[in-house]
mmCIF file of C-alpha atoms in Angstrom:
data_model
loop_
_atom_site.group_PDB
_atom_site.id
_atom_site.type_symbol
_atom_site.label_atom_id
_atom_site.label_comp_id
_atom_site.label_asym_id
_atom_site.label_seq_id
_atom_site.Cartn_x
_atom_site.Cartn_y
_atom_site.Cartn_z
ATOM 1 C CA MET A 673 -17.020 31.194 -33.280
ATOM 2 C CA PRO A 674 -17.393 30.166 -36.920
ATOM 3 C CA LEU A 675 -16.992 26.478 -37.633
ATOM 4 C CA TYR A 676 -14.347 26.949 -40.330
ATOM 5 C CA TYR A 677 -10.673 27.841 -40.392
ATOM 6 C CA ASP A 678 -9.306 31.392 -40.394
ATOM 7 C CA ASP A 679 -6.665 32.400 -42.939
ATOM 8 C CA ASP A 680 -3.691 31.170 -40.901
ATOM 9 C CA GLN A 681 -5.403 27.867 -40.133
ATOM 10 C CA ALA A 682 -6.376 27.411 -43.779
ATOM 11 C CA MET A 683 -2.716 27.949 -44.757
ATOM 12 C CA LEU A 684 -1.639 25.361 -42.183
ATOM 13 C CA ALA A 685 -4.247 22.940 -43.521
ATOM 14 C CA GLU A 686 -2.901 23.320 -47.043
ATOM 15 C CA THR A 687 0.667 22.792 -45.865
ATOM 16 C CA ALA A 688 -0.225 19.778 -43.731
ATOM 17 C CA GLN A 689 -2.312 18.221 -46.492
ATOM 18 C CA GLN A 690 0.508 18.495 -49.027
ATOM 19 C CA PHE A 691 3.151 17.248 -46.557
ATOM 20 C CA MET A 692 1.136 14.198 -45.452
ATOM 21 C CA ALA A 693 0.130 13.306 -48.999
ATOM 22 C CA GLU A 694 3.772 13.362 -50.108
ATOM 23 C CA GLU A 695 5.663 12.095 -47.056
ATOM 24 C CA GLY A 696 3.010 10.226 -45.079
ATOM 25 C CA ALA A 697 1.283 8.347 -47.902
ATOM 26 C CA ILE A 698 -0.016 4.838 -47.225
ATOM 27 C CA ALA A 699 2.494 3.081 -49.519
ATOM 28 C CA LYS A 700 5.391 5.112 -48.234
ATOM 29 C CA GLN A 701 4.683 4.756 -44.511
ATOM 30 C CA LEU A 702 1.912 2.386 -43.333
ATOM 31 C CA ARG A 703 2.468 -0.447 -45.805
ATOM 32 C CA HIS A 704 6.240 0.047 -45.725
ATOM 33 C CA TRP A 705 6.594 -0.427 -41.959
ATOM 34 C CA ARG A 706 3.811 -3.008 -41.685
ATOM 35 C CA ASP A 707 5.280 -5.247 -44.344
ATOM 36 C CA ARG A 708 8.676 -5.125 -42.643
ATOM 37 C CA ASP A 709 7.154 -6.043 -39.288
ATOM 38 C CA CYS A 710 8.720 -2.919 -37.785
ATOM 39 C CA LYS A 711 8.846 -3.135 -33.970
ATOM 40 C CA ASP A 712 8.042 0.584 -33.639
ATOM 41 C CA GLY A 713 5.251 0.731 -36.234
ATOM 42 C CA PHE A 714 6.314 4.148 -37.501
ATOM 43 C CA GLY A 715 9.294 5.850 -39.122
ATOM 44 C CA HIS A 716 11.631 7.928 -36.966
ATOM 45 C CA GLY A 717 12.775 9.731 -40.059
ATOM 46 C CA LEU A 718 9.251 11.000 -40.660
ATOM 47 C CA TRP A 719 9.008 12.022 -36.990
ATOM 48 C CA LYS A 720 12.133 14.127 -37.500
ATOM 49 C CA GLN A 721 10.435 15.707 -40.518
ATOM 50 C CA PHE A 722 7.445 16.486 -38.302
ATOM 51 C CA ALA A 723 9.824 18.434 -36.083
ATOM 52 C CA GLU A 724 11.291 20.306 -39.042
ATOM 53 C CA MET A 725 7.738 21.316 -40.012
ATOM 54 C CA GLY A 726 7.145 22.545 -36.447
ATOM 55 C CA PHE A 727 4.399 19.973 -35.762
ATOM 56 C CA THR A 728 5.980 18.251 -32.774
ATOM 57 C CA GLY A 729 5.948 21.395 -30.615
ATOM 58 C CA MET A 730 2.692 22.939 -31.802
ATOM 59 C CA LEU A 731 1.036 22.779 -28.379
ATOM 60 C CA VAL A 732 4.193 23.623 -26.411
ATOM 61 C CA ASP A 733 4.213 27.182 -25.039
ATOM 62 C CA GLU A 734 6.522 29.638 -26.758
ATOM 63 C CA ASP A 735 8.411 30.183 -23.475
ATOM 64 C CA ASP A 736 9.353 26.477 -23.590
ATOM 65 C CA GLY A 737 10.488 26.602 -27.220
ATOM 66 C CA GLY A 738 7.251 25.582 -28.902
ATOM 67 C CA LEU A 739 4.877 27.352 -31.299
ATOM 68 C CA GLY A 740 2.167 28.042 -28.707
ATOM 69 C CA MET A 741 -0.637 26.997 -31.034
ATOM 70 C CA GLY A 742 -3.974 25.498 -30.050
ATOM 71 C CA HIS A 743 -5.977 22.349 -30.453
ATOM 72 C CA VAL A 744 -7.658 23.592 -33.635
ATOM 73 C CA GLU A 745 -4.227 23.698 -35.261
ATOM 74 C CA ALA A 746 -3.231 20.300 -33.821
ATOM 75 C CA GLY A 747 -6.519 18.947 -35.129
ATOM 76 C CA ILE A 748 -5.644 20.113 -38.632
ATOM 77 C CA VAL A 749 -2.451 18.050 -38.549
ATOM 78 C CA LEU A 750 -4.304 15.071 -37.079
ATOM 79 C CA GLU A 751 -7.028 15.176 -39.678
ATOM 80 C CA ASN A 752 -4.391 14.888 -42.408
ATOM 81 C CA ILE A 753 -2.653 12.098 -40.487
ATOM 82 C CA GLY A 754 -5.989 10.269 -40.488
ATOM 83 C CA ARG A 755 -6.683 10.967 -44.137
ATOM 84 C CA ASN A 756 -3.399 9.341 -45.140
ATOM 85 C CA LEU A 757 -3.334 6.705 -42.359
ATOM 86 C CA THR A 758 0.126 8.009 -41.488
ATOM 87 C CA PRO A 759 1.629 6.018 -38.588
ATOM 88 C CA SER A 760 2.911 8.608 -36.166
ATOM 89 C CA PRO A 761 3.282 9.223 -32.401
ATOM 90 C CA PHE A 762 1.917 12.760 -32.828
ATOM 91 C CA LEU A 763 -1.288 12.130 -30.856
ATOM 92 C CA SER A 764 0.379 10.331 -27.959
ATOM 93 C CA SER A 765 3.475 12.569 -27.821
ATOM 94 C CA SER A 766 2.607 16.064 -29.049
ATOM 95 C CA VAL A 767 -0.961 16.147 -27.775
ATOM 96 C CA LEU A 768 -1.474 13.844 -24.807
ATOM 97 C CA ALA A 769 2.011 13.894 -23.248
ATOM 98 C CA VAL A 770 2.537 17.588 -23.945
ATOM 99 C CA THR A 771 -0.767 18.481 -22.312
ATOM 100 C CA ALA A 772 0.388 16.698 -19.157
ATOM 101 C CA LEU A 773 3.931 18.103 -19.233
ATOM 102 C CA LYS A 774 2.605 21.657 -19.481
ATOM 103 C CA HIS A 775 1.348 21.162 -15.902
ATOM 104 C CA GLY A 776 4.795 20.083 -14.743
ATOM 105 C CA SER A 777 7.529 22.031 -13.007
ATOM 106 C CA ASP A 778 10.231 23.976 -14.803
ATOM 107 C CA ASP A 779 12.582 21.031 -14.288
ATOM 108 C CA VAL A 780 10.084 18.533 -15.722
ATOM 109 C CA ARG A 781 9.373 20.672 -18.780
ATOM 110 C CA GLY A 782 13.034 21.421 -19.279
ATOM 111 C CA ARG A 783 13.966 17.748 -19.128
ATOM 112 C CA TRP A 784 11.379 16.366 -21.523
ATOM 113 C CA LEU A 785 10.078 19.040 -23.882
ATOM 114 C CA PRO A 786 13.243 19.970 -25.877
ATOM 115 C CA GLY A 787 13.825 16.444 -27.134
ATOM 116 C CA LEU A 788 10.213 16.187 -28.283
ATOM 117 C CA ILE A 789 10.295 19.536 -30.063
ATOM 118 C CA GLU A 790 13.446 18.501 -31.909
ATOM 119 C CA GLY A 791 11.879 15.191 -32.981
ATOM 120 C CA GLU A 792 14.508 13.209 -31.107
ATOM 121 C CA LYS A 793 12.159 11.679 -28.547
ATOM 122 C CA VAL A 794 8.779 9.956 -28.514
ATOM 123 C CA TYR A 795 6.446 9.840 -25.502
ATOM 124 C CA SER A 796 3.347 7.877 -24.621
ATOM 125 C CA VAL A 797 0.688 7.834 -21.925
ATOM 126 C CA ALA A 798 -0.389 4.944 -19.684
ATOM 127 C CA ILE A 799 -3.940 5.289 -18.396
ATOM 128 C CA ASP A 800 -6.090 2.213 -19.006
ATOM 129 C CA GLU A 801 -5.842 -0.958 -16.952
ATOM 130 C CA GLY A 802 -8.223 -3.200 -18.864
ATOM 131 C CA ALA A 803 -9.673 -4.005 -22.247
ATOM 132 C CA LYS A 804 -11.918 -0.930 -22.182
ATOM 133 C CA HIS A 805 -11.210 2.727 -21.479
ATOM 134 C CA ARG A 806 -12.276 3.372 -17.889
ATOM 135 C CA PRO A 807 -10.090 6.175 -16.439
ATOM 136 C CA GLU A 808 -12.465 6.580 -13.483
ATOM 137 C CA THR A 809 -10.822 3.519 -11.933
ATOM 138 C CA ILE A 810 -7.057 3.506 -11.385
ATOM 139 C CA ALA A 811 -5.492 0.725 -9.360
ATOM 140 C CA CYS A 812 -1.828 1.100 -10.354
ATOM 141 C CA LYS A 813 -0.212 2.312 -7.130
ATOM 142 C CA ALA A 814 2.640 4.649 -6.284
ATOM 143 C CA GLU A 815 3.697 4.410 -2.648
ATOM 144 C CA LYS A 816 6.041 6.769 -0.839
ATOM 145 C CA SER A 817 9.606 5.472 -0.819
ATOM 146 C CA GLY A 818 12.255 7.725 0.704
ATOM 147 C CA ASN A 819 12.218 11.019 -1.186
ATOM 148 C CA GLY A 820 10.290 9.517 -4.039
ATOM 149 C CA PHE A 821 7.773 6.811 -4.938
ATOM 150 C CA ARG A 822 7.657 3.088 -5.704
ATOM 151 C CA LEU A 823 5.392 2.285 -8.660
ATOM 152 C CA SER A 824 3.621 -1.091 -8.858
ATOM 153 C CA GLY A 825 0.863 -2.389 -11.115
ATOM 154 C CA LYS A 826 0.082 -2.602 -14.808
ATOM 155 C CA LYS A 827 -1.232 -0.571 -17.723
ATOM 156 C CA ASP A 828 -2.776 -1.947 -20.915
ATOM 157 C CA PHE A 829 -2.646 -0.880 -24.570
ATOM 158 C CA VAL A 830 -0.035 1.858 -24.155
ATOM 159 C CA VAL A 831 0.287 3.042 -27.739
ATOM 160 C CA TYR A 832 3.964 3.161 -28.807
ATOM 161 C CA GLY A 833 4.857 2.390 -25.185
ATOM 162 C CA ALA A 834 7.896 0.237 -25.987
ATOM 163 C CA SER A 835 9.261 2.877 -28.392
ATOM 164 C CA SER A 836 8.913 5.785 -25.989
ATOM 165 C CA GLU A 837 11.741 7.502 -24.146
ATOM 166 C CA MET A 838 9.215 8.424 -21.448
ATOM 167 C CA ILE A 839 5.732 7.322 -20.408
ATOM 168 C CA VAL A 840 3.279 9.553 -18.538
ATOM 169 C CA VAL A 841 1.725 7.212 -15.987
ATOM 170 C CA ALA A 842 -1.452 7.860 -14.014
ATOM 171 C CA ALA A 843 -1.100 6.111 -10.639
ATOM 172 C CA ARG A 844 -2.933 6.060 -7.330
ATOM 173 C CA THR A 845 -1.133 7.622 -4.393
ATOM 174 C CA SER A 846 -4.066 7.548 -1.969
ATOM 175 C CA GLY A 847 -7.639 6.363 -1.602
ATOM 176 C CA ASP A 848 -9.558 3.519 -3.201
ATOM 177 C CA ASP A 849 -9.284 2.440 -6.841
ATOM 178 C CA SER A 850 -12.476 4.259 -7.865
ATOM 179 C CA ASP A 851 -11.895 7.493 -5.910
ATOM 180 C CA SER A 852 -11.704 10.651 -8.004
ATOM 181 C CA ASP A 853 -8.957 12.164 -5.853
ATOM 182 C CA GLY A 854 -5.676 10.533 -4.926
ATOM 183 C CA ILE A 855 -4.244 10.376 -8.484
ATOM 184 C CA THR A 856 -0.731 11.495 -9.317
ATOM 185 C CA LEU A 857 0.918 11.629 -12.735
ATOM 186 C CA PHE A 858 4.545 10.545 -13.189
ATOM 187 C CA ALA A 859 7.081 10.894 -15.972
ATOM 188 C CA VAL A 860 8.659 7.425 -16.086
ATOM 189 C CA PRO A 861 11.856 7.179 -18.194
ATOM 190 C CA GLN A 862 12.364 4.321 -20.628
ATOM 191 C CA ASP A 863 15.276 2.842 -18.697
ATOM 192 C CA ALA A 864 13.501 2.674 -15.344
ATOM 193 C CA ASP A 865 14.382 -0.546 -13.501
ATOM 194 C CA GLY A 866 11.358 -2.790 -12.946
ATOM 195 C CA MET A 867 9.380 -1.634 -15.981
ATOM 196 C CA SER A 868 8.701 -4.245 -18.673
ATOM 197 C CA HIS A 869 6.753 -4.332 -21.928
ATOM 198 C CA ASP A 870 4.684 -6.992 -23.645
ATOM 199 C CA SER A 871 4.336 -5.511 -27.134
ATOM 200 C CA VAL A 872 1.368 -6.293 -29.362
ATOM 201 C CA ARG A 873 0.464 -5.264 -32.888
ATOM 202 C CA LEU A 874 -3.029 -3.784 -33.088
ATOM 203 C CA VAL A 875 -5.569 -4.417 -35.845
ATOM 204 C CA ASP A 876 -4.417 -1.325 -37.740
ATOM 205 C CA SER A 877 -0.745 -2.472 -37.560
ATOM 206 C CA SER A 878 0.202 0.144 -34.971
ATOM 207 C CA MET A 879 2.132 -0.982 -31.904
ATOM 208 C CA ALA A 880 1.056 -0.913 -28.266
ATOM 209 C CA SER A 881 2.261 -2.605 -25.127
ATOM 210 C CA HIS A 882 1.017 -4.030 -21.866
ATOM 211 C CA VAL A 883 3.319 -2.375 -19.329
ATOM 212 C CA ALA A 884 4.154 -3.883 -15.961
ATOM 213 C CA PHE A 885 5.649 -1.882 -13.115
ATOM 214 C CA ASP A 886 7.385 -4.092 -10.537
ATOM 215 C CA GLY A 887 8.550 -1.786 -7.766
ATOM 216 C CA VAL A 888 9.796 0.959 -10.080
ATOM 217 C CA GLU A 889 11.686 3.521 -8.011
ATOM 218 C CA LEU A 890 11.025 7.134 -8.973
ATOM 219 C CA ASP A 891 12.409 10.294 -7.410
ATOM 220 C CA GLY A 892 10.245 13.237 -6.521
ATOM 221 C CA ASP A 893 11.205 15.073 -9.712
ATOM 222 C CA ALA A 894 9.193 12.536 -11.717
ATOM 223 C CA VAL A 895 5.918 13.941 -10.399
ATOM 224 C CA ILE A 896 3.903 15.970 -12.932
ATOM 225 C CA GLY A 897 1.757 18.537 -11.126
ATOM 226 C CA GLU A 898 0.717 17.945 -7.510
ATOM 227 C CA VAL A 899 0.788 14.732 -5.524
ATOM 228 C CA ASP A 900 -2.804 13.441 -5.087
ATOM 229 C CA GLY A 901 -3.969 16.261 -7.346
ATOM 230 C CA GLY A 902 -3.411 14.654 -10.710
ATOM 231 C CA ARG A 903 -7.043 14.093 -11.639
ATOM 232 C CA GLU A 904 -7.297 17.652 -12.983
ATOM 233 C CA VAL A 905 -4.204 17.126 -15.132
ATOM 234 C CA LEU A 906 -5.480 13.716 -16.237
ATOM 235 C CA ASN A 907 -8.816 15.201 -17.251
ATOM 236 C CA ALA A 908 -7.078 17.944 -19.243
ATOM 237 C CA MET A 909 -4.961 15.303 -20.973
ATOM 238 C CA LEU A 910 -8.033 13.190 -21.756
ATOM 239 C CA MET A 911 -9.943 16.141 -23.196
ATOM 240 C CA ALA A 912 -7.040 17.027 -25.459
ATOM 241 C CA GLY A 913 -6.601 13.413 -26.541
ATOM 242 C CA ARG A 914 -10.274 12.879 -27.250
ATOM 243 C CA VAL A 915 -10.522 16.013 -29.377
ATOM 244 C CA GLY A 916 -7.319 15.004 -31.173
ATOM 245 C CA ALA A 917 -8.576 11.459 -31.755
ATOM 246 C CA SER A 918 -11.810 12.903 -33.136
ATOM 247 C CA ALA A 919 -9.877 15.070 -35.571
ATOM 248 C CA GLU A 920 -7.905 12.048 -36.761
ATOM 249 C CA GLY A 921 -11.170 10.121 -37.071
ATOM 250 C CA VAL A 922 -12.572 12.852 -39.297
ATOM 251 C CA GLY A 923 -9.514 12.412 -41.500
ATOM 252 C CA VAL A 924 -10.050 8.659 -41.655
ATOM 253 C CA ALA A 925 -13.671 9.233 -42.654
ATOM 254 C CA GLN A 926 -12.706 11.842 -45.263
ATOM 255 C CA GLY A 927 -9.986 9.604 -46.727
ATOM 256 C CA ALA A 928 -12.350 6.643 -46.990
ATOM 257 C CA MET A 929 -15.079 8.777 -48.531
ATOM 258 C CA ASP A 930 -12.697 10.340 -51.083
ATOM 259 C CA MET A 931 -11.484 6.912 -52.136
ATOM 260 C CA THR A 932 -15.039 5.612 -52.433
ATOM 261 C CA VAL A 933 -16.323 8.560 -54.462
ATOM 262 C CA ASP A 934 -13.369 8.233 -56.824
ATOM 263 C CA TYR A 935 -14.231 4.558 -57.319
ATOM 264 C CA LEU A 936 -17.880 5.423 -58.043
ATOM 265 C CA LYS A 937 -16.588 7.640 -60.849
ATOM 266 C CA GLN A 938 -14.449 4.883 -62.369
ATOM 267 C CA ARG A 939 -16.220 1.529 -61.936
ATOM 268 C CA LYS A 940 -18.659 0.516 -64.668
ATOM 269 C CA GLN A 941 -21.502 -1.949 -64.302
ATOM 270 C CA PHE A 942 -24.331 -2.666 -66.731
ATOM 271 C CA GLY A 943 -22.695 -0.352 -69.238
ATOM 272 C CA LYS A 944 -22.568 2.765 -67.028
ATOM 273 C CA LEU A 945 -20.586 4.231 -64.157
ATOM 274 C CA ILE A 946 -21.931 2.962 -60.857
ATOM 275 C CA GLY A 947 -21.876 6.538 -59.600
ATOM 276 C CA GLU A 948 -24.754 7.246 -61.977
ATOM 277 C CA PHE A 949 -27.068 4.966 -60.028
ATOM 278 C CA GLN A 950 -29.299 7.074 -57.809
ATOM 279 C CA ALA A 951 -29.219 4.707 -54.848
ATOM 280 C CA LEU A 952 -25.432 5.038 -54.594
ATOM 281 C CA GLN A 953 -25.671 8.789 -55.083
ATOM 282 C CA HIS A 954 -28.040 8.992 -52.107
ATOM 283 C CA ARG A 955 -25.701 6.962 -49.951
ATOM 284 C CA ALA A 956 -22.731 9.101 -50.958
ATOM 285 C CA ALA A 957 -24.640 12.306 -50.219
ATOM 286 C CA HIS A 958 -25.674 11.018 -46.831
ATOM 287 C CA LEU A 959 -22.106 10.078 -46.039
ATOM 288 C CA TYR A 960 -20.860 13.522 -47.075
ATOM 289 C CA SER A 961 -23.355 15.173 -44.686
ATOM 290 C CA GLU A 962 -22.327 12.941 -41.794
ATOM 291 C CA VAL A 963 -18.633 13.625 -42.292
ATOM 292 C CA GLU A 964 -19.224 17.400 -42.451
ATOM 293 C CA ILE A 965 -21.265 17.301 -39.223
ATOM 294 C CA ALA A 966 -18.477 15.300 -37.540
ATOM 295 C CA ARG A 967 -15.887 17.810 -38.707
ATOM 296 C CA ALA A 968 -17.968 20.749 -37.439
ATOM 297 C CA VAL A 969 -18.484 19.285 -33.964
ATOM 298 C CA THR A 970 -14.793 18.456 -33.722
ATOM 299 C CA ILE A 971 -13.760 21.998 -34.652
ATOM 300 C CA LYS A 972 -16.216 23.288 -32.062
ATOM 301 C CA ALA A 973 -14.767 21.017 -29.386
ATOM 302 C CA ALA A 974 -11.252 22.198 -30.206
ATOM 303 C CA GLN A 975 -12.334 25.858 -30.111
ATOM 304 C CA LEU A 976 -13.960 25.384 -26.698
ATOM 305 C CA LEU A 977 -10.862 23.652 -25.398
ATOM 306 C CA ASP A 978 -8.629 26.442 -26.641
ATOM 307 C CA GLY A 979 -10.936 28.976 -25.039
ATOM 308 C CA GLY A 980 -10.955 27.225 -21.668
ATOM 309 C CA SER A 981 -14.734 26.753 -21.747
ATOM 310 C CA GLU A 982 -16.485 24.666 -19.089
ATOM 311 C CA LYS A 983 -18.349 22.958 -21.958
ATOM 312 C CA ALA A 984 -15.142 21.632 -23.536
ATOM 313 C CA ASP A 985 -15.343 18.286 -21.718
ATOM 314 C CA LEU A 986 -18.916 17.743 -22.812
ATOM 315 C CA MET A 987 -18.197 18.698 -26.433
ATOM 316 C CA ALA A 988 -15.106 16.483 -26.511
ATOM 317 C CA SER A 989 -17.306 13.485 -25.754
ATOM 318 C CA VAL A 990 -19.934 14.672 -28.255
ATOM 319 C CA ALA A 991 -17.223 14.844 -30.915
ATOM 320 C CA LYS A 992 -15.743 11.439 -30.025
ATOM 321 C CA ALA A 993 -19.166 9.781 -30.205
ATOM 322 C CA LYS A 994 -20.242 11.528 -33.402
ATOM 323 C CA VAL A 995 -16.980 10.964 -35.238
ATOM 324 C CA ALA A 996 -17.040 7.271 -34.297
ATOM 325 C CA LYS A 997 -20.442 6.914 -35.961
ATOM 326 C CA ALA A 998 -19.500 8.953 -39.037
ATOM 327 C CA ALA A 999 -16.146 7.233 -39.563
ATOM 328 C CA GLY A 1000 -17.736 3.828 -38.984
ATOM 329 C CA LEU A 1001 -20.284 4.655 -41.677
ATOM 330 C CA ALA A 1002 -17.591 5.907 -44.041
ATOM 331 C CA VAL A 1003 -15.455 2.777 -43.875
ATOM 332 C CA LYS A 1004 -18.422 0.396 -44.083
ATOM 333 C CA GLU A 1005 -19.920 2.207 -47.051
ATOM 334 C CA GLY A 1006 -16.471 2.281 -48.623
ATOM 335 C CA VAL A 1007 -16.000 -1.460 -48.407
ATOM 336 C CA GLN A 1008 -19.554 -2.159 -49.601
ATOM 337 C CA MET A 1009 -19.403 0.194 -52.567
ATOM 338 C CA HIS A 1010 -16.043 -1.209 -53.642
ATOM 339 C CA GLY A 1011 -17.592 -4.653 -53.644
ATOM 340 C CA GLY A 1012 -15.418 -7.745 -53.364
ATOM 341 C CA ILE A 1013 -12.132 -5.934 -53.913
ATOM 342 C CA GLY A 1014 -12.927 -3.856 -50.818
ATOM 343 C CA MET A 1015 -12.136 -6.969 -48.778
ATOM 344 C CA THR A 1016 -8.661 -7.459 -50.259
ATOM 345 C CA ASP A 1017 -5.380 -6.160 -48.884
ATOM 346 C CA GLU A 1018 -4.454 -4.893 -52.350
ATOM 347 C CA TYR A 1019 -6.923 -2.027 -51.975
ATOM 348 C CA ASP A 1020 -6.430 0.577 -49.276
ATOM 349 C CA ILE A 1021 -10.077 0.943 -48.265
ATOM 350 C CA GLY A 1022 -9.777 -1.986 -45.855
ATOM 351 C CA LEU A 1023 -6.878 -0.260 -44.101
ATOM 352 C CA TYR A 1024 -9.206 2.642 -43.313
ATOM 353 C CA MET A 1025 -11.644 0.239 -41.673
ATOM 354 C CA LYS A 1026 -8.857 -1.213 -39.524
ATOM 355 C CA ARG A 1027 -7.643 2.217 -38.390
ATOM 356 C CA ASP A 1028 -11.192 3.236 -37.592
ATOM 357 C CA ARG A 1029 -11.659 0.176 -35.366
ATOM 358 C CA ALA A 1030 -8.483 0.938 -33.383
ATOM 359 C CA LEU A 1031 -9.222 4.650 -33.142
ATOM 360 C CA GLN A 1032 -12.782 4.104 -31.958
ATOM 361 C CA GLU A 1033 -11.540 2.207 -28.898
ATOM 362 C CA PHE A 1034 -8.781 4.703 -28.083
ATOM 363 C CA LEU A 1035 -9.801 6.927 -25.135
ATOM 364 C CA GLY A 1036 -13.360 5.547 -25.161
ATOM 365 C CA ASP A 1037 -15.738 4.220 -27.806
ATOM 366 C CA GLN A 1038 -18.992 5.854 -28.924
ATOM 367 C CA TYR A 1039 -21.042 4.082 -26.235
ATOM 368 C CA TYR A 1040 -18.765 5.249 -23.441
ATOM 369 C CA HIS A 1041 -18.934 8.832 -24.659
ATOM 370 C CA ALA A 1042 -22.675 8.732 -25.350
ATOM 371 C CA GLY A 1043 -23.062 7.734 -21.708
ATOM 372 C CA ARG A 1044 -20.845 10.614 -20.585
ATOM 373 C CA VAL A 1045 -22.865 13.062 -22.675
ATOM 374 C CA ALA A 1046 -26.118 11.823 -21.163
ATOM 375 C CA GLU A 1047 -24.677 12.021 -17.643
ATOM 376 C CA MET A 1048 -23.225 15.504 -18.082
ATOM 377 C CA SER A 1049 -26.466 16.698 -19.683
ATOM 378 C CA GLY A 1050 -28.524 15.529 -16.697
ATOM 379 C CA TYR A 1051 -30.232 12.535 -18.330
#
């Protein structure tokens, strides 16, 4: 498939770009909520606008009230979220949680999807149990209790966890911590007795929480998919999230590059625009090439995921690793080319670096995914 958008996707990209630039701008959203020390880290009013635009239910099947779109379309929205550093639960709710819920029963989907589509509810996912992303090991346990389960353990860095009406939790229902099988996914409501949050503000000013489960009682209806068969659902959720995070990373890289190139066209030194110096032109050209390669591999990963290809998992890790390098280069070059002011809070370029750092760690950094690529490729 061609690595560019078709007519409908191009129209969506234009709509999303205009909407995020107007409603999700840095001053209007990120700085606004950060400077007020908002406990949620995002605006619920904007989330409602996302619903009015149809974004919240993009990946939800039409039979369940959504738009039935694919990951290429979700990636378009995420790229523009990244470009404007718009604080939003779109990735955790409308991509990760929705991917899991699509594997749930009619009752599960009917309970949780309508509120999300309407922009009334926010969801998150709880996977990691340490400082680094290692989904291969899950120790949080769910033991049989009557007709349901008793959930015990902890999860770390659950993005928007304390603000979520429901958290998708990956727990172990059988086997050892590192076994591939024996995983079950649960939809845990916000008001579940025994669940507590220790909220933290991340480097990019977004909110996450360390979640503790102390004998949380869940009925059988909380199960998403099959008991002990949740690894397949978890993998599908991870692929979707990694491709989505890559798309947002491309937006972060593009936003940082655009800001830097504009500065090169304005700043004068030694009586001429600094963009006229060949050394900086070479660096800008190199950065442009890296961002375009990252965008292409991300689109390819989304296309493979939408097509159900066996190579989608591999390409999702390729995209996550490549985008991490490209976005890292974009924000570092941005700060360097801005000079001293690039280190000040007054200028937005530093905010791009902070978002890049948080996004790189989310669902695995470049080294984790480079290792996965090598392993899946037989090296």
